[in-house]
Coordinates of C-alpha atoms in Angstrom, one line a residue:
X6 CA 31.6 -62.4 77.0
X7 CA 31.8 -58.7 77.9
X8 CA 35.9 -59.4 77.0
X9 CA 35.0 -61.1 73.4
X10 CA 33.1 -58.2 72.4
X11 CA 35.5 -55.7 73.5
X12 CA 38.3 -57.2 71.3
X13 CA 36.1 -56.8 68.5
X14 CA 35.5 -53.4 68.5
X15 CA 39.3 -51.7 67.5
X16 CA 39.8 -48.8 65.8
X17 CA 41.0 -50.7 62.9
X18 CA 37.8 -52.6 62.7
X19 CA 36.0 -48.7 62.2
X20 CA 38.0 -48.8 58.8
X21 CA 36.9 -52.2 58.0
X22 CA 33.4 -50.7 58.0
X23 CA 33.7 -47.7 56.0
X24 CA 35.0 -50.4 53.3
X25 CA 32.1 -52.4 53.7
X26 CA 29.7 -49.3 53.4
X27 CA 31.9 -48.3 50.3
X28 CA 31.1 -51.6 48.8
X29 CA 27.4 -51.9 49.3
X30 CA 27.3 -48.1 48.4
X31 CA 28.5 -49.4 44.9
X32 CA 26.3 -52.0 45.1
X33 CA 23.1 -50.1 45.4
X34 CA 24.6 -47.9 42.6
X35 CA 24.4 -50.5 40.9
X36 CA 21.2 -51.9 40.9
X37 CA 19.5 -47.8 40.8
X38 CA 21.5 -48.0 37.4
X39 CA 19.3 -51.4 36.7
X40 CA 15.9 -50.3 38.0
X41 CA 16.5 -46.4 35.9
X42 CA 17.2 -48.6 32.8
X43 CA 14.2 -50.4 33.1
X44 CA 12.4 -47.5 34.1
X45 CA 13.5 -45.5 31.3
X46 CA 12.6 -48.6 28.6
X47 CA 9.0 -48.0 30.0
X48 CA 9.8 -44.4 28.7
X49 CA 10.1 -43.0 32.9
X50 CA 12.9 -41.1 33.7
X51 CA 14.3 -41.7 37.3
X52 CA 16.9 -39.1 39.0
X53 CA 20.2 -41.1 40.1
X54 CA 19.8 -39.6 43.3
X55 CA 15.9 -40.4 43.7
X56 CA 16.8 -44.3 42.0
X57 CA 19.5 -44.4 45.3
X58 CA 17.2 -43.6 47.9
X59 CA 14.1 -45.7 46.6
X60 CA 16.6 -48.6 46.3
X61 CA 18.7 -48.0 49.4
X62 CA 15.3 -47.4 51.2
X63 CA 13.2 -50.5 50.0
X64 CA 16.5 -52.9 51.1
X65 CA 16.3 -51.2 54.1
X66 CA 12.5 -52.1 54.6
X67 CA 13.8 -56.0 52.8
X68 CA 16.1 -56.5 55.9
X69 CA 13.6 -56.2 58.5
X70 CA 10.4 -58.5 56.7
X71 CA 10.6 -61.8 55.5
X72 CA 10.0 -63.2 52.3
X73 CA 12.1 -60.6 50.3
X74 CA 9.0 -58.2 50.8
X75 CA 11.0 -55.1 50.4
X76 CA 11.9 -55.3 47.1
X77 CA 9.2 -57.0 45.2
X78 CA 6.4 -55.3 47.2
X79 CA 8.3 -52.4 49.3
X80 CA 9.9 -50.6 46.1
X81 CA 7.2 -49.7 43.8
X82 CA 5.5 -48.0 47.1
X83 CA 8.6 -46.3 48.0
X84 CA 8.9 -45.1 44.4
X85 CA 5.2 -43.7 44.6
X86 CA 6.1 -42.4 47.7
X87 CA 8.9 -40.2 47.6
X88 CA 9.6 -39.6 43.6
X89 CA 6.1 -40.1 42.5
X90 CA 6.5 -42.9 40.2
X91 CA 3.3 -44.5 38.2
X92 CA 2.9 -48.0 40.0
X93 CA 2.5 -50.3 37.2
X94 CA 6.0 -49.4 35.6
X95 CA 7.2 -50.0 39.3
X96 CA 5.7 -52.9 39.5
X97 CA 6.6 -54.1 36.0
X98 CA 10.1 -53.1 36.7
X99 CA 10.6 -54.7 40.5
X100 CA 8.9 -58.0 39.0
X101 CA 11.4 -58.3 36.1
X102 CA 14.5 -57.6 37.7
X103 CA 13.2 -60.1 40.4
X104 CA 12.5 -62.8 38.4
X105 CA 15.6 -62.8 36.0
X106 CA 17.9 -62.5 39.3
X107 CA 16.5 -65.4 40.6
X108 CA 16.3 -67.2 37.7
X109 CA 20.1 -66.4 37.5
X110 CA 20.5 -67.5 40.9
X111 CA 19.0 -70.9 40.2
X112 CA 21.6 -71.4 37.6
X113 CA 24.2 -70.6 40.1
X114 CA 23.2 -72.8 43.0
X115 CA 23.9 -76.3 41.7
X116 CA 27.2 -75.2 39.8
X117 CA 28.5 -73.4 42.9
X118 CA 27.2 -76.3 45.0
X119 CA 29.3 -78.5 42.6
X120 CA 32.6 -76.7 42.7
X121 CA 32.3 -76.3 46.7
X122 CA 31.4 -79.9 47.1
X123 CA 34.4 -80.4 45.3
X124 CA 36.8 -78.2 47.2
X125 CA 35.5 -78.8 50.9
X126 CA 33.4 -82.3 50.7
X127 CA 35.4 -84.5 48.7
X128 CA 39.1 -82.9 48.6
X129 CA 38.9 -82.6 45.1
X130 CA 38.5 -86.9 44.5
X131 CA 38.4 -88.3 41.6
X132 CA 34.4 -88.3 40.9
X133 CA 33.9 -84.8 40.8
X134 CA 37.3 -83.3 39.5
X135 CA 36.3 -85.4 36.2
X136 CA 35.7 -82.4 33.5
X137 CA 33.9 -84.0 31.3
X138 CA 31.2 -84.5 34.4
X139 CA 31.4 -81.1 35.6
X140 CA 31.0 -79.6 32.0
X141 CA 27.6 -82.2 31.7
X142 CA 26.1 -81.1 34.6
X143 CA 26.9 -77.0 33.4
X144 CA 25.4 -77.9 30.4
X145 CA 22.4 -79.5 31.6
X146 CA 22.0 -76.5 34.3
X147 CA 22.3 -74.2 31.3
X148 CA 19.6 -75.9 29.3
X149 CA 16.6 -76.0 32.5
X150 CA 17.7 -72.3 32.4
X151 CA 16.8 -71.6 29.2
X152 CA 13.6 -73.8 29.1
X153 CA 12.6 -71.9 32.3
X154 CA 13.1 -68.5 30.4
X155 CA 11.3 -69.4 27.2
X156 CA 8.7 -70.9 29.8
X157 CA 8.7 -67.8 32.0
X158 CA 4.7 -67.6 31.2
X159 CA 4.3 -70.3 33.0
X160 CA 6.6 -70.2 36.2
X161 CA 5.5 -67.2 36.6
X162 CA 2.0 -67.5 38.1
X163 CA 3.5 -70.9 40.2
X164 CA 5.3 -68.1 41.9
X165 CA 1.9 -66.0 42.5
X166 CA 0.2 -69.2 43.8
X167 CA 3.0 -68.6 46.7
X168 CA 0.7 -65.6 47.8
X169 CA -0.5 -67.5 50.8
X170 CA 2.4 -67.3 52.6
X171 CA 2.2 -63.1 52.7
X172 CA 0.4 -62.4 56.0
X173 CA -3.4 -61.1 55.5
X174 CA -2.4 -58.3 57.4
X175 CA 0.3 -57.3 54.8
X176 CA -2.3 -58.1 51.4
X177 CA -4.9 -55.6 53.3
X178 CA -1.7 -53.1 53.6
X179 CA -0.4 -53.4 50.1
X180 CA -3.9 -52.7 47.9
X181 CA -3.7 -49.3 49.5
X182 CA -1.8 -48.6 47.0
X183 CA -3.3 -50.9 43.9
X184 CA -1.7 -54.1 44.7
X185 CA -5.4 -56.2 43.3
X186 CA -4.8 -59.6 41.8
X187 CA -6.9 -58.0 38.7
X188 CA -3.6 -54.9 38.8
X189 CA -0.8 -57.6 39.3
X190 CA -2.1 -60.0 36.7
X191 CA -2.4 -56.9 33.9
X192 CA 1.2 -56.2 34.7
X193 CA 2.6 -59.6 34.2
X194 CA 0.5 -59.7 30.5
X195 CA 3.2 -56.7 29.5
X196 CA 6.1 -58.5 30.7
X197 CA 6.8 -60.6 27.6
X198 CA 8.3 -57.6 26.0
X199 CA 11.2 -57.3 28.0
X200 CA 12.4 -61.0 27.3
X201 CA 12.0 -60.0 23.9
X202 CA 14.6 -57.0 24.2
X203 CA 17.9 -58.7 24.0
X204 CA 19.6 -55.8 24.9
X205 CA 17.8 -55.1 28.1
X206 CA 18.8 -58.5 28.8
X207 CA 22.5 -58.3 28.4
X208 CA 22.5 -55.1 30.1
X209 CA 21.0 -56.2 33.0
X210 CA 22.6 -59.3 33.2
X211 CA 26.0 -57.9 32.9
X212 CA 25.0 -55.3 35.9
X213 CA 24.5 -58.4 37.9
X214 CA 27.3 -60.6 37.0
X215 CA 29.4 -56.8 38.5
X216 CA 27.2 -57.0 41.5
X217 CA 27.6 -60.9 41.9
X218 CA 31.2 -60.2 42.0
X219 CA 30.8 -57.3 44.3
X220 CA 28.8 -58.5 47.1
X221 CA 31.4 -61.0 48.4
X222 CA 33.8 -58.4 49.4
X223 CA 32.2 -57.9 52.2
X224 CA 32.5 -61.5 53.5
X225 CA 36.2 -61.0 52.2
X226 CA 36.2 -58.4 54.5
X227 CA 35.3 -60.2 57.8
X228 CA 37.7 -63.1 56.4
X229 CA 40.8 -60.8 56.1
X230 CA 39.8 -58.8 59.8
X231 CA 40.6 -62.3 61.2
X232 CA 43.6 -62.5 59.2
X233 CA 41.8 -65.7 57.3
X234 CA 42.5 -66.7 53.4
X235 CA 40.4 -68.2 51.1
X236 CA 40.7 -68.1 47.3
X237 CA 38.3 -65.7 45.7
X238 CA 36.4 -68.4 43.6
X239 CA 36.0 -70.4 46.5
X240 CA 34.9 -67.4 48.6
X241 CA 32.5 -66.5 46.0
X242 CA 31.2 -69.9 45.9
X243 CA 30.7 -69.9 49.7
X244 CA 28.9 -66.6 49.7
X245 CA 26.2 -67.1 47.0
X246 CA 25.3 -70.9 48.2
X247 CA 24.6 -69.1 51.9
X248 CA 22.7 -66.5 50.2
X249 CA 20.7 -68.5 48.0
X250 CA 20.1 -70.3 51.1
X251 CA 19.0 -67.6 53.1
X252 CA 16.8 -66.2 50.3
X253 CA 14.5 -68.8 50.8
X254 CA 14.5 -68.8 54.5
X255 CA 10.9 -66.9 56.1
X256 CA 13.7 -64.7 58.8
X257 CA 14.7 -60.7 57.4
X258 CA 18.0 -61.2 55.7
X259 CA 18.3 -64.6 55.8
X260 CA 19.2 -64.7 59.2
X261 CA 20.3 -67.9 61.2
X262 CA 20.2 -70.1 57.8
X263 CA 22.7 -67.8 56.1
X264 CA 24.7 -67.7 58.9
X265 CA 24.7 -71.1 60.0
X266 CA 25.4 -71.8 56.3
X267 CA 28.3 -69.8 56.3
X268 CA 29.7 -71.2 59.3
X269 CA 29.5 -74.9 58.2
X270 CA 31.4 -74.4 54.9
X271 CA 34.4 -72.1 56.8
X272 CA 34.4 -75.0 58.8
X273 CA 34.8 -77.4 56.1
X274 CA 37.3 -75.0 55.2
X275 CA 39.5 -75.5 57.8
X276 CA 38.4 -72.8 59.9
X277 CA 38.4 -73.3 63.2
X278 CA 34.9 -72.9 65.2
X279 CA 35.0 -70.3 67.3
X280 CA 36.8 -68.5 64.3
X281 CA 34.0 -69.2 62.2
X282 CA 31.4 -68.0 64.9
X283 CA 33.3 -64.7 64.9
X284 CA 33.6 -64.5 61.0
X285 CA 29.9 -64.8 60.9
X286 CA 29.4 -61.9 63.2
X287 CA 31.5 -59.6 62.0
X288 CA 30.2 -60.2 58.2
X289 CA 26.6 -59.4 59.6
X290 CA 27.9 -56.2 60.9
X291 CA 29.5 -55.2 57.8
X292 CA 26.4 -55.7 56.3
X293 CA 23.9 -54.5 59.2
X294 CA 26.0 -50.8 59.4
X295 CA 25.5 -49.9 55.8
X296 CA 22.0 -51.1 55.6
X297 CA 21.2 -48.9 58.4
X298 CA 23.0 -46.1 57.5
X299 CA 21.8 -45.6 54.0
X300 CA 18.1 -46.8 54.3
X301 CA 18.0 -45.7 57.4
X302 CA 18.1 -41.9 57.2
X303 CA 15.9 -41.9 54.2
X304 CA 13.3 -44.5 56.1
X305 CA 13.6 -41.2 58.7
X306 CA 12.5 -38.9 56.1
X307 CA 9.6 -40.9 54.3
X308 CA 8.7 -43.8 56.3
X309 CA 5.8 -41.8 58.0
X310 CA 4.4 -41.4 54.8
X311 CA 3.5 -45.0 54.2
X312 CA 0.9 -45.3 56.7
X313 CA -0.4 -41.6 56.3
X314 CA -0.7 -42.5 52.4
X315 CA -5.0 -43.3 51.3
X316 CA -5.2 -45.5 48.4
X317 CA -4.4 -44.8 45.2
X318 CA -7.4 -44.2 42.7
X319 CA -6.7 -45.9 40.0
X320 CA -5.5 -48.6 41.4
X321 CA -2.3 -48.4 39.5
X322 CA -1.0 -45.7 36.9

């Protein structure tokens, strides 16, 4: 075993991760741009700087809970925290971007599904290669997408009814710092009025369509270390059905579902299985390195704070 891990760790393979840390680096970049834009239509101004480490940091603080934590509830505290940022535009912010990248997400899953179940499943047969089939289930994806947008007011306290499954632990934690139902309920009421800006919409969508093209490089990455090819599109597919996956697993990170999810479909692939297994570990060290690196050393700086921090009074500003 000793010998496995030993062939792993080349000199080459130290370049492979300053790539993937340059690629997540742009990726976080990307989404401080998102969070200062919605930050700044709530008339807040955000330092680029400041937007890098709350975002680096509240990934960092995503990777090790479950349930996506770190973003939806981790950010707005780390923005209090360290740039002193008024909670409810935090919040406001964090549950917006949230919502419409899932919401995008959900739109992807059954098309990507589709196309892979056409590449790997059925070798491109006749029943799924029909276009006219294929463009009736993209259409009919596009259309529950856009009722579940105009019915945002709607899904939207579904998805609070999931509260149950935070830890009561974690709810006594997180009013410290304003998190009431009476807070979180006031916030959604204001959200309407960013559906309504169609601009903030296309920018923000057009950040993540960059960063939904972005994030697979690092699985590109880990395919190319092992000397492995596999057409972009089918790449991509195989990336975003593994995260999706892993999104909804209870594990930090989608770990174990994500991977074994990954591992299936580079079998399906043609890959063989103890290529796959190695794949799969070298992907989650391109993406364990740069999560440590760059939440890491600001988690140093102002994780401390977080327990140290009384509650806030109001509740949220």
């Amino acid at each position: 075993m000793l010998e496995g891990i030993s062939e792993l760790i080349e000199p080459s393979l130290v370049w492979y991760i300053v790539f993937a840390t340059l690629v997540y680096s742009l990726v976080i970049g990307l989404a401080t741009l998102m969070f200062q834009i919605l930050l700044y239509y709530q008339q807040e101004k955000l330092s680029f700087k400041m937007g890098f480490t709350v975002v680096s940091l509240s990934q960092f603080v995503n990777f090790l809970t479950p349930l996506k934590i770190g973003p939806v509830i981790g950010k707005p505290i780390i923005g209090k925290i360290t740039a002193n940022l008024p909670l409810r535009k935090t919040i406001s912010a964090t549950a917006f971007e949230n919502f419409l990248g899932i919401l995008i997400q959900l739109l992807m899953f059954p098309i990507l599904i589709f196309y892979v179940g056409d590449q790997l499943l059925l070798d491109g047969g006749l029943l799924l290669s029909n276009a006219l089939i294929k463009w009736l289930i993209i259409f009919t994806v596009i259309l529950l997408g856009a009722y579940i947008s105009y019915s945002y007011n709607w899904f939207i306290p579904q998805l609070i009814k999931l509260k149950f499954l935070v830890p009561v632990r974690l709810k006594k934690f997180v009013k410290r710092f304003g998190f009431t139902e009476e807070a979180v309920e006031k916030i959604l009421n204001d959200l309407p009025s960013f559906f309504l800006n169609k601009k903030l919409v296309l920018k923000l969508v057009l950040i993540i369509g960059i960063q939904a093209c972005i994030l697979p490089l690092t699985f590109l990455l880990a395919l190319h270390y092992f000397n492995v090819q596999i057409p972009y599109m089918l790449l991509f597919s195989m990336y975003w059905i593994a995260y999706i996956i892993g999104r909804l697993s209870i594990f930090p990170g989608g770990l174990g579902v994500k991977d074994v999810t990954l591992g299936g479909m580079l079998l399906g692939a043609g890959v063989s299985g103890v290529s796959a297994i190695k794949i799969v570990l070298v992907y989650r060290l391109f993406n364990l390195f740069p999560i440590l690196l760059l939440g890491g050393i600001p988690f140093l700086m102002y994780g401390r704070n977080v327990f140290k921090y009384r509650r806030i009074k109001p509740p949220v500003s």
